[in-house]
């Protein structure tokens, strides 16, 4: 099978696809890979050859469009900004993906880029598949509202959401289709993919939403989180934490367990903090908050700053590094404070530690709510984070009952090897 993968967006959007690409290659399939230009190094460290595709996602997240216009108090300005973000980079994605897809049996994208990816697949006459990192299709189990209003209201809110998404993207999508010589679409992407029988792999764990996993059939298989695994071309004597570091693009001596100050903090029982690809608006202010929280709790805090611009420091109970190896660090922590991205949520679930989600947008509030319902986490909007709220939330999740539930849930998370095998099996059956 010849598979073209177009992976754009943040690290959380790209990393699961890289895991899948490597697994496909090792099972003997031919893989052609395009990756957001600022994340090419992740592919290289996975031993994959990739070409730049789309636009720089870090630049977008730092742009005035995202940081100012999407947060405007003027609702018309916010709607215009959301419309612009929804189709941002589609021209570059279309031209690059069309070239990569020549001769492919299937084009596969992550959640971002589905509209363009499916149109390119239609143009070249091949199949299309997508990786979903959260529930994004209409259902009556997991809803968009802060509180569950029952099956009928849940299903209705999804229908409204899909119509709004179609109104925001319709013109942009049909411009891409016209550029590919395709007729305009008259219904939204979810309906068109359903009519084509396109595979939508649910690359997250059913442990927090078993009813939805039961409801959706083989076209939307729940496989589990696609996280880095030890593979055949990695020497058997390479320690697992080093393998995980390589897979995440992290040198093992830069925030891995070989770091003496980090090792000291973990040995004392630390709280992990990390907001992934979400640039923190005021890192210095957050640094002060974390320092005070660590003091109040009497617990070290280790912060992996990710895409937030702040230098590595170690002072008192606070250890700050650009990156932290989740596989090596999280299982040794008492709890994790993070943005609620699907990948980080999955890594913390698998590590068996409680979570405090300080969400920014998108699917992040959903994960906060599901974790709270499962009794393994707390949630708040990042904008409301302060010393008192974070301290109180951490005290709640550090209670013995919450920690025990987190360990119990971890035992039910699909192992990495099984998740990857299930995703590849689903693709092979479909194509």
XYZ file of C-alpha atoms in Angstrom:
431
model
C 0.000 0.000 0.000
C 1.287 3.442 -0.940
C 0.315 5.942 1.734
C 0.749 9.715 1.537
C 0.567 11.445 4.911
C 0.030 15.197 5.156
C 0.665 16.285 8.743
C 0.198 19.952 9.592
C -0.522 21.925 12.743
C 1.160 21.806 16.130
C 3.351 19.058 17.521
C 0.286 17.359 18.980
C -1.266 17.251 15.503
C 1.870 15.874 13.864
C 3.403 13.432 16.370
C 0.714 10.689 16.197
C 0.949 10.671 12.409
C 4.713 10.240 12.601
C 4.255 7.225 14.864
C 1.817 5.786 12.325
C 4.120 6.567 9.387
C 6.983 4.718 10.996
C 4.762 1.755 11.833
C 3.438 1.599 8.268
C 6.947 1.642 6.873
C 8.059 -1.130 9.183
C 5.108 -3.264 8.135
C 6.288 -2.973 4.549
C 4.134 -0.175 3.170
C 5.478 2.675 1.033
C 5.206 5.978 2.892
C 5.419 9.502 1.463
C 5.425 12.157 4.137
C 4.833 15.902 4.298
C 5.164 17.726 7.628
C 4.688 21.304 8.841
C 8.022 23.012 8.069
C 8.778 23.904 11.692
C 8.389 20.253 12.755
C 10.565 18.512 10.183
C 13.106 17.671 12.877
C 10.546 15.431 14.594
C 10.257 13.339 11.440
C 14.017 13.172 11.067
C 14.439 11.935 14.625
C 11.864 9.248 13.901
C 14.116 8.096 11.053
C 11.608 9.322 8.469
C 12.204 11.314 5.309
C 9.757 14.204 5.030
C 9.291 17.338 2.969
C 7.931 20.659 4.277
C 4.173 20.950 3.853
C 1.822 23.831 4.559
C 2.829 26.734 6.781
C 4.809 27.209 9.992
C 2.374 26.418 12.811
C 4.469 28.116 15.498
C 4.345 31.386 13.563
C 0.567 31.084 13.303
C 0.146 30.527 17.049
C 2.314 33.581 17.751
C 0.527 35.737 15.169
C -1.746 38.699 15.813
C -4.534 36.685 14.177
C -4.480 34.061 16.936
C -3.262 36.033 19.937
C -5.297 39.209 19.432
C -8.027 39.038 16.788
C -9.442 35.666 17.883
C -9.703 37.079 21.420
C -11.296 40.364 20.391
C -14.232 41.669 22.388
C -15.953 42.436 19.095
C -17.896 39.274 18.106
C -17.727 40.191 14.407
C -13.948 40.431 14.612
C -13.754 37.070 16.389
C -15.919 35.356 13.764
C -13.839 36.836 10.949
C -10.656 35.668 12.663
C -11.991 32.137 13.187
C -12.992 31.997 9.519
C -9.491 33.083 8.501
C -7.768 30.612 10.826
C -9.989 27.781 9.591
C -8.585 28.031 6.056
C -5.115 29.364 6.892
C -2.397 27.700 4.836
C -4.789 25.742 2.619
C -3.221 26.962 -0.637
C 0.227 25.773 0.446
C -1.208 22.510 1.728
C -3.079 21.833 -1.519
C -0.124 22.400 -3.826
C 2.273 20.383 -1.680
C -0.081 17.497 -0.994
C -1.125 17.190 -4.638
C 2.488 16.597 -5.612
C 3.052 14.090 -2.804
C -0.142 12.156 -3.567
C 0.802 11.177 -7.115
C 0.442 7.385 -7.335
C -0.872 6.987 -3.780
C -3.427 4.385 -2.752
C -4.579 6.516 0.156
C -4.057 10.075 1.400
C -4.117 10.445 5.175
C -4.207 13.637 7.231
C -4.678 14.532 10.845
C -7.673 16.492 12.035
C -6.288 19.656 10.447
C -6.247 19.656 6.665
C -9.038 17.123 6.173
C -10.952 19.312 3.748
C -7.907 19.778 1.531
C -6.672 16.208 1.947
C -9.988 14.664 0.961
C -10.221 16.945 -2.087
C -6.696 16.008 -3.192
C -7.559 12.315 -2.800
C -10.679 12.858 -4.895
C -8.624 14.626 -7.559
C -5.995 11.877 -7.880
C -8.568 9.100 -7.578
C -7.360 7.411 -4.390
C -8.785 6.694 -0.965
C -8.799 9.100 1.966
C -8.415 8.503 5.705
C -8.061 10.782 8.717
C -6.664 10.609 12.229
C -8.920 12.180 14.856
C -7.483 13.076 18.260
C -10.825 13.842 19.925
C -14.519 13.320 19.113
C -15.328 15.691 16.242
C -18.330 13.984 14.634
C -21.987 14.202 15.626
C -23.005 11.825 18.393
C -25.321 11.683 21.392
C -22.722 10.631 23.984
C -19.968 13.256 24.232
C -21.152 16.818 23.744
C -19.798 20.273 23.057
C -21.508 21.975 25.989
C -19.877 22.374 29.434
C -22.549 20.127 30.967
C -24.149 16.991 29.577
C -27.734 17.844 28.664
C -28.731 14.332 27.642
C -28.559 12.465 24.315
C -31.018 14.625 22.358
C -29.413 17.942 23.296
C -25.927 16.503 22.757
C -26.800 15.341 19.247
C -28.492 18.665 18.456
C -25.461 20.725 19.505
C -23.230 18.647 17.226
C -25.566 19.245 14.282
C -25.467 22.982 14.948
C -21.682 22.873 15.301
C -21.255 21.049 12.004
C -23.479 23.574 10.216
C -21.481 26.464 11.679
C -18.199 24.859 10.628
C -19.540 24.401 7.098
C -20.602 28.036 6.922
C -17.141 29.138 8.063
C -15.211 26.960 5.612
C -17.547 26.493 2.634
C -16.151 29.295 0.477
C -12.550 28.408 1.270
C -13.086 24.715 0.651
C -14.772 25.299 -2.675
C -11.909 27.568 -3.739
C -9.568 24.647 -3.132
C -11.858 22.281 -5.024
C -12.028 24.692 -7.959
C -8.230 24.902 -8.047
C -8.181 21.093 -8.284
C -10.758 21.022 -11.069
C -13.487 19.587 -8.844
C -17.138 20.570 -8.638
C -18.235 22.651 -5.638
C -19.302 20.764 -2.536
C -22.889 21.351 -1.447
C -22.779 19.593 1.935
C -20.225 19.588 4.737
C -17.222 17.298 4.948
C -18.625 14.877 7.579
C -21.546 13.960 5.319
C -19.322 13.586 2.248
C -16.850 11.360 4.065
C -19.702 9.215 5.353
C -21.051 8.833 1.823
C -17.590 7.767 0.612
C -17.123 5.384 3.524
C -13.843 7.104 4.415
C -11.946 5.764 7.416
C -11.727 8.099 10.429
C -9.326 6.559 12.933
C -10.054 7.646 16.507
C -6.464 7.963 17.739
C -7.359 8.393 21.410
C -8.346 5.980 24.131
C -11.927 4.807 24.721
C -11.308 4.632 28.482
C -12.934 8.042 29.099
C -15.862 7.476 26.719
C -16.603 3.743 26.360
C -20.178 4.343 25.184
C -18.970 6.299 22.171
C -16.494 3.569 21.276
C -19.371 1.087 21.341
C -21.622 3.386 19.290
C -19.246 4.052 16.401
C -18.569 1.155 14.081
C -15.562 0.022 12.019
C -15.453 3.233 9.953
C -14.461 5.120 13.110
C -12.386 2.598 15.055
C -11.034 3.543 18.484
C -7.415 2.412 18.464
C -5.876 4.280 21.413
C -3.255 7.004 21.612
C -0.510 6.782 18.988
C 2.568 7.343 21.124
C 6.222 6.530 20.381
C 7.060 2.845 20.752
C 10.226 0.794 20.558
C 10.547 -0.478 16.994
C 12.610 -3.063 15.164
C 15.344 -0.719 13.961
C 16.154 0.556 17.470
C 18.913 -1.460 19.179
C 17.564 -3.638 21.981
C 20.002 -2.141 24.490
C 18.688 1.422 24.052
C 16.826 2.350 27.274
C 13.133 3.072 26.865
C 13.409 6.635 28.160
C 16.099 7.437 25.583
C 13.987 5.912 22.821
C 11.058 8.075 23.911
C 13.293 11.145 23.937
C 14.495 10.442 20.417
C 10.963 9.903 19.241
C 9.900 13.256 20.665
C 12.897 15.140 19.338
C 14.456 15.573 22.766
C 18.082 14.995 23.615
C 18.165 12.695 26.681
C 20.398 15.111 28.569
C 18.007 18.055 28.003
C 15.199 17.498 30.431
C 15.505 13.706 30.635
C 16.366 11.771 33.778
C 20.112 12.344 33.226
C 19.531 15.959 34.310
C 20.783 16.108 37.960
C 18.511 18.963 39.069
C 15.503 17.340 37.454
C 16.448 14.021 39.022
C 16.569 15.671 42.446
C 13.110 17.211 41.986
C 11.597 13.949 40.765
C 13.152 12.105 43.663
C 11.401 14.447 46.103
C 8.028 13.945 44.398
C 7.329 16.705 41.865
C 4.377 18.184 40.004
C 4.809 18.311 36.230
C 3.732 21.416 34.294
C 3.624 21.739 30.509
C 1.497 23.657 28.022
C 2.884 22.062 24.869
C 2.468 24.120 21.726
C 0.307 26.720 23.464
C 2.452 29.870 23.848
C 1.919 31.190 27.363
C 1.003 34.913 27.122
C 3.248 35.984 30.033
C 5.802 33.265 30.904
C 7.466 35.397 33.584
C 4.140 35.859 35.395
C 3.437 32.132 35.199
C 6.909 31.458 36.565
C 6.057 33.536 39.634
C 2.739 31.714 40.065
C 4.393 28.301 39.862
C 7.095 29.320 42.307
C 4.478 30.390 44.862
C 2.389 27.234 44.301
C 5.469 25.076 44.850
C 6.162 26.948 48.072
C 2.587 26.535 49.357
C 2.468 22.833 48.542
C 6.001 22.128 49.690
C 6.459 20.211 46.441
C 8.933 20.745 43.589
C 7.493 21.762 40.223
C 9.115 20.834 36.905
C 7.951 22.952 33.953
C 8.578 21.974 30.343
C 8.058 25.312 28.602
C 7.532 23.937 25.076
C 6.807 26.771 22.653
C 6.768 29.423 25.387
C 9.886 31.562 25.288
C 11.603 31.430 28.669
C 15.138 30.296 29.519
C 15.886 27.144 31.497
C 16.282 27.922 35.199
C 16.537 26.061 38.483
C 15.765 27.912 41.692
C 14.424 26.610 44.957
C 11.577 24.219 44.232
C 11.211 25.146 40.541
C 13.003 23.384 37.656
C 12.359 24.827 34.187
C 13.424 23.140 30.947
C 12.435 23.667 27.320
C 11.379 20.047 26.891
C 10.639 17.164 29.230
C 10.521 13.519 28.214
C 6.983 12.450 29.087
C 7.769 8.738 29.170
C 10.631 9.241 31.616
C 9.232 12.067 33.751
C 5.464 11.663 34.108
C 5.347 8.281 35.895
C 7.604 9.741 38.604
C 5.424 12.810 39.211
C 2.650 13.291 41.752
C 0.403 15.136 39.276
C 0.489 17.006 35.974
C -0.725 20.512 35.109
C -1.148 21.010 31.365
C -3.201 22.566 28.565
C -5.420 19.579 27.849
C -4.103 18.665 24.426
C -5.101 15.130 23.447
C -1.524 13.862 23.305
C -0.529 15.227 26.698
C -3.796 14.045 28.235
C -3.109 10.557 26.912
C 0.474 10.531 28.141
C -0.603 11.529 31.653
C -3.452 8.997 31.657
C -1.001 6.248 30.714
C 1.409 7.391 33.420
C -1.302 6.928 36.042
C -1.081 10.345 37.696
C -3.868 12.913 38.339
C -4.244 15.935 36.071
C -5.162 19.608 36.283
C -6.107 20.902 32.838
C -5.726 24.663 32.322
C -7.298 24.870 28.912
C -6.958 27.450 26.148
C -9.377 26.391 23.380
C -10.515 23.684 20.925
C -10.956 20.194 22.435
C -9.087 21.053 25.635
C -12.170 21.919 27.769
C -13.701 18.608 26.672
C -10.755 16.633 28.020
C -10.897 18.613 31.275
C -14.562 17.709 31.673
C -14.040 14.017 30.874
C -11.146 13.760 33.324
C -13.263 15.382 36.041
C -16.153 12.993 35.333
C -13.749 10.057 35.624
C -12.535 11.375 38.986
C -8.917 11.696 37.871
C -8.588 15.416 37.209
C -9.685 19.022 37.566
C -10.048 21.783 34.989
C -10.062 25.549 34.612
C -9.562 28.078 31.844
C -5.921 29.112 31.580
C -6.979 32.751 31.782
C -8.360 32.100 35.287
C -5.198 30.389 36.556
C -3.744 32.008 39.654
C -1.866 30.886 42.754
C -4.956 30.168 44.826
C -6.942 28.283 42.187
C -4.013 26.159 41.069
C -2.981 25.347 44.638
C -6.535 24.296 45.530
C -6.919 22.195 42.371
C -3.643 20.405 43.005
C -4.567 19.690 46.615
C -7.800 18.074 45.412
C -6.130 15.836 42.831
C -3.302 14.892 45.188
C -5.814 13.248 47.529
C -5.282 9.506 47.893
C -8.581 8.552 46.250
C -7.852 10.538 43.095
C -4.340 9.149 42.796
C -5.647 5.593 43.187
C -8.296 6.135 40.499
C -5.647 7.532 38.154
C -3.590 4.369 38.585
C -6.669 2.221 37.956
C -7.520 4.104 34.766
C -3.922 3.769 33.568
C -4.260 -0.009 33.712
C -7.099 0.235 31.163
C -5.300 2.494 28.663
C -4.475 0.730 25.387
C -0.701 0.037 25.244
C 1.254 1.899 22.554
C 2.124 -1.219 20.561
C -1.496 -2.356 20.439
C -2.756 1.099 19.447
C -0.305 1.343 16.561
C -1.100 -2.171 15.345
C -4.838 -1.452 15.467
C -4.444 1.752 13.427
C -2.409 -0.017 10.746
C -4.836 -2.942 10.679
C -7.737 -0.532 10.139
C -5.957 1.145 7.221
C -5.110 -2.194 5.643
C -8.715 -3.379 5.886
C -10.034 -0.150 4.384
C -7.495 0.132 1.571
